[in-house]
Amino acid sequence: MPVSDPLIISEPQQLTADLVHLSTIIDSTIPGWTRQALTEADVVGRHWVRARMAEAGLETRIDGAGNVIGVLRGTAPGASSIMTGSHTDTVEGGGRYDGNVGVAAALEVVRTLRANGIELRHDLIVVDFFSEEPNRFGISCVGSRAMTGQISTEDMDRVDSEGVRFGDELSRVGVVPEALLSARFDTNRVKAFVELHIEQGPHLEEQGSDIGLVTSITGIKRFRVAFQGQPDHAGTTPMNRRRDAGCAAAGSVLAIERIASANVDGRGTTGLITFSPDAVNIVTESSELWGEFRSPDLDWLHAAGNKFHAAVHSEGASRSVDVELEWLPSEQPAVMDNRFIDISSREADRLGLTQSRLYSGAEHDAAILAKKIPTAMIFVPSKDGRSHCPDEFTAEKDIHSGANVLLNTIITLDRELDFD
Ligand code: GLV
Ligand code: MN
Ligand code: MN
């Protein structure tokens, strides 16, 4: 049978079945779909992905950083490569599509190429990146950072709120810190990275677009703030004699909202806050707050960081509460490759799909890889713009459309990119 042009994925039902299967590998004690990195469900899930890669005909391995990697050899031995993939770890109580779509679609791209007897010149590398979501040590995109040399020995010494070391926790799930730190790819040999992902916001639905072409990915500044005050009796201690760490933290939460709300593209979130002792009749002695600012504008991010620094210290000083502000590994905004955006746009047109260009407010491995490898992202719509929650939903037909754009983008890149 002649091969169609543009090519259409050959087993869309397999793509859907893979997503359904992944949604069964979860921690079922938590509502929603939870497969967090550093947990048993994630280890099982990633081994299942590796087995599916092997069934699709890929040479598979798990690298020192825990990334599950499958390679479809190109026709020129030793040629440079094209990379695609995403992540299968989830947030706590997350959905079934974030990350999973990009991995399942990459598998379907491989199956379709093979079913149609299409051989690429470049090696095609499919990756299920390890630990994309921010973990409890405040580090996100662990696998892609390791692959591109953007993680350090100091990061291994980060501790969670229980005092557990990140490096020790990695070893517990079979990722050896020394191996992680040396799991670097020769990024000069990777000519392109393309990731398919759900949008996770409302833009495509509002525009009535089938496909989103990502122009840039937001920058992120994450932080942890520890407030140290003094425990006192809640009934007998006059308000002006207190050193209430909880009030300093609460004022800082509102400062995050105030700073971010002042700019249309600014985002500011407090994701976690603790009070200790945890009792209704004791003035809070200590409090810890974890949060982040995001924006595609690096200057705004710097300014937001400076304003927040001033705000937390003023919240502390006015209550004689000690403040320790720690900036966690952060990300600068990442720009996507214009040539690749144009290629995906052309392919979406040829597939009869409507499209919009947008920046991503969500973080992605693509943002890390883009610092070293020309990169593009293709989005498909999220129902009601919801994500990082059990209601996250993307229609099957939209996922299949996205996989078709990914497939044809890879074929065109293979033809048009130089390789050596
Ligand atoms: C990851 O999904 C993030 O945007 O935090
Ligand atoms: Mn996510
Ligand atoms: Mn994701």
PDB file of N, CA and C in Angstrom, residues 218-305:
ATOM      1  N   THR A 218       7.653  29.512  30.045  1.00  0.00           N
ATOM      2  CA  THR A 218       7.815  30.442  31.167  1.00  0.00           C
ATOM      3  C   THR A 218       9.094  30.194  31.975  1.00  0.00           C
ATOM      4  N   GLY A 219       9.624  31.245  32.550  1.00  0.00           N
ATOM      5  CA  GLY A 219      10.696  31.100  33.527  1.00  0.00           C
ATOM      6  C   GLY A 219      10.082  30.888  34.909  1.00  0.00           C
ATOM      7  N   ILE A 220      10.848  30.290  35.811  1.00  0.00           N
ATOM      8  CA  ILE A 220      10.322  29.993  37.160  1.00  0.00           C
ATOM      9  C   ILE A 220      11.370  30.334  38.207  1.00  0.00           C
ATOM     10  N   LYS A 221      10.928  30.970  39.281  1.00  0.00           N
ATOM     11  CA  LYS A 221      11.783  31.191  40.452  1.00  0.00           C
ATOM     12  C   LYS A 221      11.082  30.537  41.627  1.00  0.00           C
ATOM     13  N   ARG A 222      11.665  29.467  42.156  1.00  0.00           N
ATOM     14  CA  ARG A 222      11.038  28.773  43.300  1.00  0.00           C
ATOM     15  C   ARG A 222      11.804  29.109  44.573  1.00  0.00           C
ATOM     16  N   PHE A 223      11.087  29.057  45.690  1.00  0.00           N
ATOM     17  CA  PHE A 223      11.733  29.396  46.958  1.00  0.00           C
ATOM     18  C   PHE A 223      11.122  28.623  48.113  1.00  0.00           C
ATOM     19  N   ARG A 224      11.895  28.608  49.184  1.00  0.00           N
ATOM     20  CA  ARG A 224      11.437  28.031  50.446  1.00  0.00           C
ATOM     21  C   ARG A 224      11.752  29.095  51.490  1.00  0.00           C
ATOM     22  N   VAL A 225      10.800  29.417  52.349  1.00  0.00           N
ATOM     23  CA  VAL A 225      11.075  30.409  53.395  1.00  0.00           C
ATOM     24  C   VAL A 225      10.800  29.772  54.751  1.00  0.00           C
ATOM     25  N   ALA A 226      11.753  29.895  55.658  1.00  0.00           N
ATOM     26  CA  ALA A 226      11.562  29.398  57.026  1.00  0.00           C
ATOM     27  C   ALA A 226      11.427  30.613  57.948  1.00  0.00           C
ATOM     28  N   PHE A 227      10.383  30.635  58.763  1.00  0.00           N
ATOM     29  CA  PHE A 227      10.130  31.716  59.728  1.00  0.00           C
ATOM     30  C   PHE A 227      10.323  31.135  61.127  1.00  0.00           C
ATOM     31  N   GLN A 228      11.099  31.817  61.958  1.00  0.00           N
ATOM     32  CA  GLN A 228      11.337  31.323  63.312  1.00  0.00           C
ATOM     33  C   GLN A 228      10.909  32.387  64.319  1.00  0.00           C
ATOM     34  N   GLY A 229       9.860  32.085  65.099  1.00  0.00           N
ATOM     35  CA  GLY A 229       9.385  33.011  66.117  1.00  0.00           C
ATOM     36  C   GLY A 229       9.502  32.379  67.489  1.00  0.00           C
ATOM     37  N   GLN A 230       8.429  32.500  68.271  1.00  0.00           N
ATOM     38  CA  GLN A 230       8.489  32.012  69.651  1.00  0.00           C
ATOM     39  C   GLN A 230       7.128  31.452  70.037  1.00  0.00           C
ATOM     40  N   PRO A 231       7.085  30.246  70.670  1.00  0.00           N
ATOM     41  CA  PRO A 231       5.797  29.686  71.078  1.00  0.00           C
ATOM     42  C   PRO A 231       5.321  30.369  72.365  1.00  0.00           C
ATOM     43  N   ASP A 232       4.058  30.703  72.401  1.00  0.00           N
ATOM     44  CA  ASP A 232       3.520  31.356  73.603  1.00  0.00           C
ATOM     45  C   ASP A 232       2.058  30.986  73.780  1.00  0.00           C
ATOM     46  N   HIS A 233       1.538  31.302  74.967  1.00  0.00           N
ATOM     47  CA  HIS A 233       0.138  30.999  75.266  1.00  0.00           C
ATOM     48  C   HIS A 233      -0.777  31.896  74.419  1.00  0.00           C
ATOM     49  N   ALA A 234      -1.757  31.259  73.762  1.00  0.00           N
ATOM     50  CA  ALA A 234      -2.616  31.999  72.829  1.00  0.00           C
ATOM     51  C   ALA A 234      -3.594  32.919  73.552  1.00  0.00           C
ATOM     52  N   GLY A 235      -3.840  32.631  74.828  1.00  0.00           N
ATOM     53  CA  GLY A 235      -4.820  33.443  75.551  1.00  0.00           C
ATOM     54  C   GLY A 235      -4.195  34.543  76.372  1.00  0.00           C
ATOM     55  N   THR A 236      -2.999  34.310  76.875  1.00  0.00           N
ATOM     56  CA  THR A 236      -2.420  35.268  77.833  1.00  0.00           C
ATOM     57  C   THR A 236      -1.392  36.215  77.218  1.00  0.00           C
ATOM     58  N   THR A 237      -0.895  35.872  76.023  1.00  0.00           N
ATOM     59  CA  THR A 237       0.170  36.711  75.445  1.00  0.00           C
ATOM     60  C   THR A 237      -0.427  37.878  74.661  1.00  0.00           C
ATOM     61  N   PRO A 238      -0.234  39.121  75.116  1.00  0.00           N
ATOM     62  CA  PRO A 238      -0.783  40.268  74.382  1.00  0.00           C
ATOM     63  C   PRO A 238      -0.270  40.278  72.944  1.00  0.00           C
ATOM     64  N   MET A 239      -1.067  40.830  72.058  1.00  0.00           N
ATOM     65  CA  MET A 239      -0.710  40.806  70.633  1.00  0.00           C
ATOM     66  C   MET A 239       0.637  41.486  70.381  1.00  0.00           C
ATOM     67  N   ASN A 240       0.927  42.553  71.130  1.00  0.00           N
ATOM     68  CA  ASN A 240       2.169  43.284  70.845  1.00  0.00           C
ATOM     69  C   ASN A 240       3.410  42.628  71.460  1.00  0.00           C
ATOM     70  N   ARG A 241       3.243  41.486  72.163  1.00  0.00           N
ATOM     71  CA  ARG A 241       4.416  40.796  72.727  1.00  0.00           C
ATOM     72  C   ARG A 241       4.734  39.499  71.978  1.00  0.00           C
ATOM     73  N   ARG A 242       4.002  39.268  70.917  1.00  0.00           N
ATOM     74  CA  ARG A 242       4.167  37.978  70.226  1.00  0.00           C
ATOM     75  C   ARG A 242       5.276  38.029  69.174  1.00  0.00           C
ATOM     76  N   ARG A 243       5.842  36.839  68.940  1.00  0.00           N
ATOM     77  CA  ARG A 243       6.732  36.657  67.777  1.00  0.00           C
ATOM     78  C   ARG A 243       6.101  35.543  66.932  1.00  0.00           C
ATOM     79  N   ASP A 244       5.009  35.885  66.262  1.00  0.00           N
ATOM     80  CA  ASP A 244       4.157  34.886  65.608  1.00  0.00           C
ATOM     81  C   ASP A 244       4.661  34.576  64.191  1.00  0.00           C
ATOM     82  N   ALA A 245       5.322  33.412  64.079  1.00  0.00           N
ATOM     83  CA  ALA A 245       5.885  33.023  62.773  1.00  0.00           C
ATOM     84  C   ALA A 245       4.772  32.767  61.761  1.00  0.00           C
ATOM     85  N   GLY A 246       3.605  32.322  62.249  1.00  0.00           N
ATOM     86  CA  GLY A 246       2.483  32.042  61.345  1.00  0.00           C
ATOM     87  C   GLY A 246       1.986  33.315  60.672  1.00  0.00           C
ATOM     88  N   CYS A 247       1.944  34.408  61.440  1.00  0.00           N
ATOM     89  CA  CYS A 247       1.468  35.667  60.841  1.00  0.00           C
ATOM     90  C   CYS A 247       2.465  36.194  59.812  1.00  0.00           C
ATOM     91  N   ALA A 248       3.772  36.026  60.096  1.00  0.00           N
ATOM     92  CA  ALA A 248       4.781  36.467  59.113  1.00  0.00           C
ATOM     93  C   ALA A 248       4.641  35.658  57.822  1.00  0.00           C
ATOM     94  N   ALA A 249       4.365  34.356  57.973  1.00  0.00           N
ATOM     95  CA  ALA A 249       4.199  33.512  56.776  1.00  0.00           C
ATOM     96  C   ALA A 249       2.928  33.909  56.033  1.00  0.00           C
ATOM     97  N   ALA A 250       1.851  34.155  56.780  1.00  0.00           N
ATOM     98  CA  ALA A 250       0.579  34.514  56.135  1.00  0.00           C
ATOM     99  C   ALA A 250       0.726  35.828  55.359  1.00  0.00           C
ATOM    100  N   GLY A 251       1.436  36.800  55.942  1.00  0.00           N
ATOM    101  CA  GLY A 251       1.666  38.075  55.242  1.00  0.00           C
ATOM    102  C   GLY A 251       2.472  37.843  53.964  1.00  0.00           C
ATOM    103  N   SER A 252       3.373  36.862  54.014  1.00  0.00           N
ATOM    104  CA  SER A 252       4.201  36.577  52.835  1.00  0.00           C
ATOM    105  C   SER A 252       3.378  35.909  51.737  1.00  0.00           C
ATOM    106  N   VAL A 253       2.422  35.066  52.137  1.00  0.00           N
ATOM    107  CA  VAL A 253       1.524  34.442  51.160  1.00  0.00           C
ATOM    108  C   VAL A 253       0.778  35.532  50.384  1.00  0.00           C
ATOM    109  N   LEU A 254       0.276  36.523  51.105  1.00  0.00           N
ATOM    110  CA  LEU A 254      -0.466  37.601  50.441  1.00  0.00           C
ATOM    111  C   LEU A 254       0.461  38.463  49.577  1.00  0.00           C
ATOM    112  N   ALA A 255       1.722  38.582  50.014  1.00  0.00           N
ATOM    113  CA  ALA A 255       2.680  39.345  49.190  1.00  0.00           C
ATOM    114  C   ALA A 255       2.908  38.643  47.854  1.00  0.00           C
ATOM    115  N   ILE A 256       2.966  37.314  47.871  1.00  0.00           N
ATOM    116  CA  ILE A 256       3.148  36.551  46.612  1.00  0.00           C
ATOM    117  C   ILE A 256       1.987  36.865  45.668  1.00  0.00           C
ATOM    118  N   GLU A 257       0.781  36.824  46.201  1.00  0.00           N
ATOM    119  CA  GLU A 257      -0.400  37.094  45.366  1.00  0.00           C
ATOM    120  C   GLU A 257      -0.373  38.533  44.829  1.00  0.00           C
ATOM    121  N   ARG A 258      -0.004  39.468  45.705  1.00  0.00           N
ATOM    122  CA  ARG A 258      -0.004  40.884  45.329  1.00  0.00           C
ATOM    123  C   ARG A 258       1.039  41.152  44.234  1.00  0.00           C
ATOM    124  N   ILE A 259       2.237  40.612  44.407  1.00  0.00           N
ATOM    125  CA  ILE A 259       3.323  40.866  43.443  1.00  0.00           C
ATOM    126  C   ILE A 259       2.937  40.303  42.077  1.00  0.00           C
ATOM    127  N   ALA A 260       2.414  39.068  42.064  1.00  0.00           N
ATOM    128  CA  ALA A 260       2.119  38.414  40.780  1.00  0.00           C
ATOM    129  C   ALA A 260       0.917  39.054  40.092  1.00  0.00           C
ATOM    130  N   SER A 261      -0.054  39.496  40.887  1.00  0.00           N
ATOM    131  CA  SER A 261      -1.280  40.039  40.286  1.00  0.00           C
ATOM    132  C   SER A 261      -1.046  41.373  39.584  1.00  0.00           C
ATOM    133  N   ALA A 262       0.080  42.008  39.879  1.00  0.00           N
ATOM    134  CA  ALA A 262       0.333  43.325  39.296  1.00  0.00           C
ATOM    135  C   ALA A 262       0.777  43.250  37.839  1.00  0.00           C
ATOM    136  N   ASN A 263       0.970  42.039  37.308  1.00  0.00           N
ATOM    137  CA  ASN A 263       1.409  41.917  35.902  1.00  0.00           C
ATOM    138  C   ASN A 263       0.583  40.831  35.221  1.00  0.00           C
ATOM    139  N   VAL A 264       0.149  41.124  33.997  1.00  0.00           N
ATOM    140  CA  VAL A 264      -0.787  40.205  33.331  1.00  0.00           C
ATOM    141  C   VAL A 264      -0.200  38.804  33.123  1.00  0.00           C
ATOM    142  N   ASP A 265       1.114  38.709  32.877  1.00  0.00           N
ATOM    143  CA  ASP A 265       1.739  37.400  32.681  1.00  0.00           C
ATOM    144  C   ASP A 265       2.416  36.873  33.954  1.00  0.00           C
ATOM    145  N   GLY A 266       2.312  37.626  35.043  1.00  0.00           N
ATOM    146  CA  GLY A 266       2.942  37.191  36.291  1.00  0.00           C
ATOM    147  C   GLY A 266       2.109  36.097  36.956  1.00  0.00           C
ATOM    148  N   ARG A 267       2.771  35.141  37.540  1.00  0.00           N
ATOM    149  CA  ARG A 267       2.091  34.096  38.314  1.00  0.00           C
ATOM    150  C   ARG A 267       2.841  33.948  39.629  1.00  0.00           C
ATOM    151  N   GLY A 268       2.093  33.794  40.717  1.00  0.00           N
ATOM    152  CA  GLY A 268       2.717  33.591  42.018  1.00  0.00           C
ATOM    153  C   GLY A 268       1.869  32.637  42.825  1.00  0.00           C
ATOM    154  N   THR A 269       2.480  31.601  43.369  1.00  0.00           N
ATOM    155  CA  THR A 269       1.716  30.558  44.053  1.00  0.00           C
ATOM    156  C   THR A 269       2.427  30.129  45.323  1.00  0.00           C
ATOM    157  N   THR A 270       1.661  30.018  46.410  1.00  0.00           N
ATOM    158  CA  THR A 270       2.165  29.338  47.601  1.00  0.00           C
ATOM    159  C   THR A 270       1.628  27.917  47.514  1.00  0.00           C
ATOM    160  N   GLY A 271       2.499  26.935  47.400  1.00  0.00           N
ATOM    161  CA  GLY A 271       2.028  25.560  47.214  1.00  0.00           C
ATOM    162  C   GLY A 271       1.983  24.776  48.499  1.00  0.00           C
ATOM    163  N   LEU A 272       2.724  25.253  49.517  1.00  0.00           N
ATOM    164  CA  LEU A 272       2.820  24.465  50.749  1.00  0.00           C
ATOM    165  C   LEU A 272       3.141  25.402  51.904  1.00  0.00           C
ATOM    166  N   ILE A 273       2.451  25.200  53.010  1.00  0.00           N
ATOM    167  CA  ILE A 273       2.767  25.985  54.202  1.00  0.00           C
ATOM    168  C   ILE A 273       2.566  25.108  55.433  1.00  0.00           C
ATOM    169  N   THR A 274       3.479  25.215  56.394  1.00  0.00           N
ATOM    170  CA  THR A 274       3.314  24.433  57.630  1.00  0.00           C
ATOM    171  C   THR A 274       3.435  25.379  58.827  1.00  0.00           C
ATOM    172  N   PHE A 275       2.707  25.067  59.879  1.00  0.00           N
ATOM    173  CA  PHE A 275       2.807  25.788  61.149  1.00  0.00           C
ATOM    174  C   PHE A 275       3.238  24.792  62.221  1.00  0.00           C
ATOM    175  N   SER A 276       4.100  25.250  63.137  1.00  0.00           N
ATOM    176  CA  SER A 276       4.493  24.372  64.237  1.00  0.00           C
ATOM    177  C   SER A 276       4.660  25.209  65.514  1.00  0.00           C
ATOM    178  N   PRO A 277       4.198  24.777  66.677  1.00  0.00           N
ATOM    179  CA  PRO A 277       3.429  23.546  66.849  1.00  0.00           C
ATOM    180  C   PRO A 277       2.049  23.696  66.188  1.00  0.00           C
ATOM    181  N   ASP A 278       1.461  22.577  65.908  1.00  0.00           N
ATOM    182  CA  ASP A 278       0.237  22.534  65.138  1.00  0.00           C
ATOM    183  C   ASP A 278      -0.934  22.520  66.115  1.00  0.00           C
ATOM    184  N   ALA A 279      -1.155  23.628  66.817  1.00  0.00           N
ATOM    185  CA  ALA A 279      -2.163  23.595  67.893  1.00  0.00           C
ATOM    186  C   ALA A 279      -2.923  24.911  67.921  1.00  0.00           C
ATOM    187  N   VAL A 280      -4.202  24.826  68.255  1.00  0.00           N
ATOM    188  CA  VAL A 280      -5.065  25.998  68.173  1.00  0.00           C
ATOM    189  C   VAL A 280      -4.761  27.028  69.271  1.00  0.00           C
ATOM    190  N   ASN A 281      -4.158  26.588  70.367  1.00  0.00           N
ATOM    191  CA  ASN A 281      -3.981  27.523  71.491  1.00  0.00           C
ATOM    192  C   ASN A 281      -2.524  27.862  71.773  1.00  0.00           C
ATOM    193  N   ILE A 282      -1.675  27.714  70.753  1.00  0.00           N
ATOM    194  CA  ILE A 282      -0.264  28.124  70.909  1.00  0.00           C
ATOM    195  C   ILE A 282       0.103  29.067  69.765  1.00  0.00           C
ATOM    196  N   VAL A 283       0.723  30.185  70.109  1.00  0.00           N
ATOM    197  CA  VAL A 283       1.242  31.096  69.073  1.00  0.00           C
ATOM    198  C   VAL A 283       2.292  30.319  68.254  1.00  0.00           C
ATOM    199  N   THR A 284       2.231  30.431  66.949  1.00  0.00           N
ATOM    200  CA  THR A 284       3.105  29.620  66.084  1.00  0.00           C
ATOM    201  C   THR A 284       4.576  29.984  66.262  1.00  0.00           C
ATOM    202  N   GLU A 285       5.364  28.952  66.577  1.00  0.00           N
ATOM    203  CA  GLU A 285       6.797  29.183  66.778  1.00  0.00           C
ATOM    204  C   GLU A 285       7.538  29.233  65.430  1.00  0.00           C
ATOM    205  N   SER A 286       7.210  28.267  64.551  1.00  0.00           N
ATOM    206  CA  SER A 286       7.927  28.250  63.270  1.00  0.00           C
ATOM    207  C   SER A 286       6.971  27.900  62.138  1.00  0.00           C
ATOM    208  N   SER A 287       7.316  28.380  60.983  1.00  0.00           N
ATOM    209  CA  SER A 287       6.482  28.131  59.813  1.00  0.00           C
ATOM    210  C   SER A 287       7.393  27.997  58.602  1.00  0.00           C
ATOM    211  N   GLU A 288       6.974  27.142  57.669  1.00  0.00           N
ATOM    212  CA  GLU A 288       7.747  26.985  56.435  1.00  0.00           C
ATOM    213  C   GLU A 288       6.798  27.154  55.269  1.00  0.00           C
ATOM    214  N   LEU A 289       7.277  27.822  54.249  1.00  0.00           N
ATOM    215  CA  LEU A 289       6.432  28.124  53.087  1.00  0.00           C
ATOM    216  C   LEU A 289       7.233  27.803  51.830  1.00  0.00           C
ATOM    217  N   TRP A 290       6.600  27.104  50.886  1.00  0.00           N
ATOM    218  CA  TRP A 290       7.232  26.830  49.596  1.00  0.00           C
ATOM    219  C   TRP A 290       6.376  27.475  48.525  1.00  0.00           C
ATOM    220  N   GLY A 291       7.001  28.142  47.584  1.00  0.00           N
ATOM    221  CA  GLY A 291       6.204  28.783  46.541  1.00  0.00           C
ATOM    222  C   GLY A 291       7.036  29.076  45.306  1.00  0.00           C
ATOM    223  N   GLU A 292       6.431  29.793  44.382  1.00  0.00           N
ATOM    224  CA  GLU A 292       7.138  30.097  43.132  1.00  0.00           C
ATOM    225  C   GLU A 292       6.536  31.312  42.440  1.00  0.00           C
ATOM    226  N   PHE A 293       7.351  31.969  41.641  1.00  0.00           N
ATOM    227  CA  PHE A 293       6.897  32.976  40.669  1.00  0.00           C
ATOM    228  C   PHE A 293       7.181  32.440  39.276  1.00  0.00           C
ATOM    229  N   ARG A 294       6.304  32.795  38.333  1.00  0.00           N
ATOM    230  CA  ARG A 294       6.547  32.416  36.926  1.00  0.00           C
ATOM    231  C   ARG A 294       6.250  33.597  36.015  1.00  0.00           C
ATOM    232  N   SER A 295       6.985  33.670  34.947  1.00  0.00           N
ATOM    233  CA  SER A 295       6.709  34.650  33.890  1.00  0.00           C
ATOM    234  C   SER A 295       7.585  34.330  32.685  1.00  0.00           C
ATOM    235  N   PRO A 296       7.104  34.636  31.479  1.00  0.00           N
ATOM    236  CA  PRO A 296       7.985  34.500  30.318  1.00  0.00           C
ATOM    237  C   PRO A 296       9.008  35.631  30.245  1.00  0.00           C
ATOM    238  N   ASP A 297       8.870  36.633  31.141  1.00  0.00           N
ATOM    239  CA  ASP A 297       9.730  37.820  31.107  1.00  0.00           C
ATOM    240  C   ASP A 297      10.758  37.741  32.251  1.00  0.00           C
ATOM    241  N   LEU A 298      12.017  37.532  31.870  1.00  0.00           N
ATOM    242  CA  LEU A 298      13.069  37.331  32.870  1.00  0.00           C
ATOM    243  C   LEU A 298      13.236  38.546  33.772  1.00  0.00           C
ATOM    244  N   ASP A 299      13.121  39.754  33.199  1.00  0.00           N
ATOM    245  CA  ASP A 299      13.290  40.973  34.014  1.00  0.00           C
ATOM    246  C   ASP A 299      12.208  41.030  35.085  1.00  0.00           C
ATOM    247  N   TRP A 300      10.974  40.684  34.698  1.00  0.00           N
ATOM    248  CA  TRP A 300       9.885  40.702  35.684  1.00  0.00           C
ATOM    249  C   TRP A 300      10.175  39.697  36.802  1.00  0.00           C
ATOM    250  N   LEU A 301      10.674  38.512  36.408  1.00  0.00           N
ATOM    251  CA  LEU A 301      10.971  37.488  37.416  1.00  0.00           C
ATOM    252  C   LEU A 301      12.002  37.985  38.424  1.00  0.00           C
ATOM    253  N   HIS A 302      13.050  38.646  37.912  1.00  0.00           N
ATOM    254  CA  HIS A 302      14.080  39.191  38.818  1.00  0.00           C
ATOM    255  C   HIS A 302      13.449  40.213  39.758  1.00  0.00           C
ATOM    256  N   ALA A 303      12.629  41.107  39.173  1.00  0.00           N
ATOM    257  CA  ALA A 303      12.010  42.161  39.996  1.00  0.00           C
ATOM    258  C   ALA A 303      11.085  41.536  41.038  1.00  0.00           C
ATOM    259  N   ALA A 304      10.326  40.494  40.633  1.00  0.00           N
ATOM    260  CA  ALA A 304       9.413  39.828  41.576  1.00  0.00           C
ATOM    261  C   ALA A 304      10.213  39.215  42.723  1.00  0.00           C
ATOM    262  N   GLY A 305      11.348  38.616  42.370  1.00  0.00           N
ATOM    263  CA  GLY A 305      12.205  38.016  43.400  1.00  0.00           C
ATOM    264  C   GLY A 305      12.686  39.071  44.389  1.00  0.00           C
TER     265      GLY A 305
END
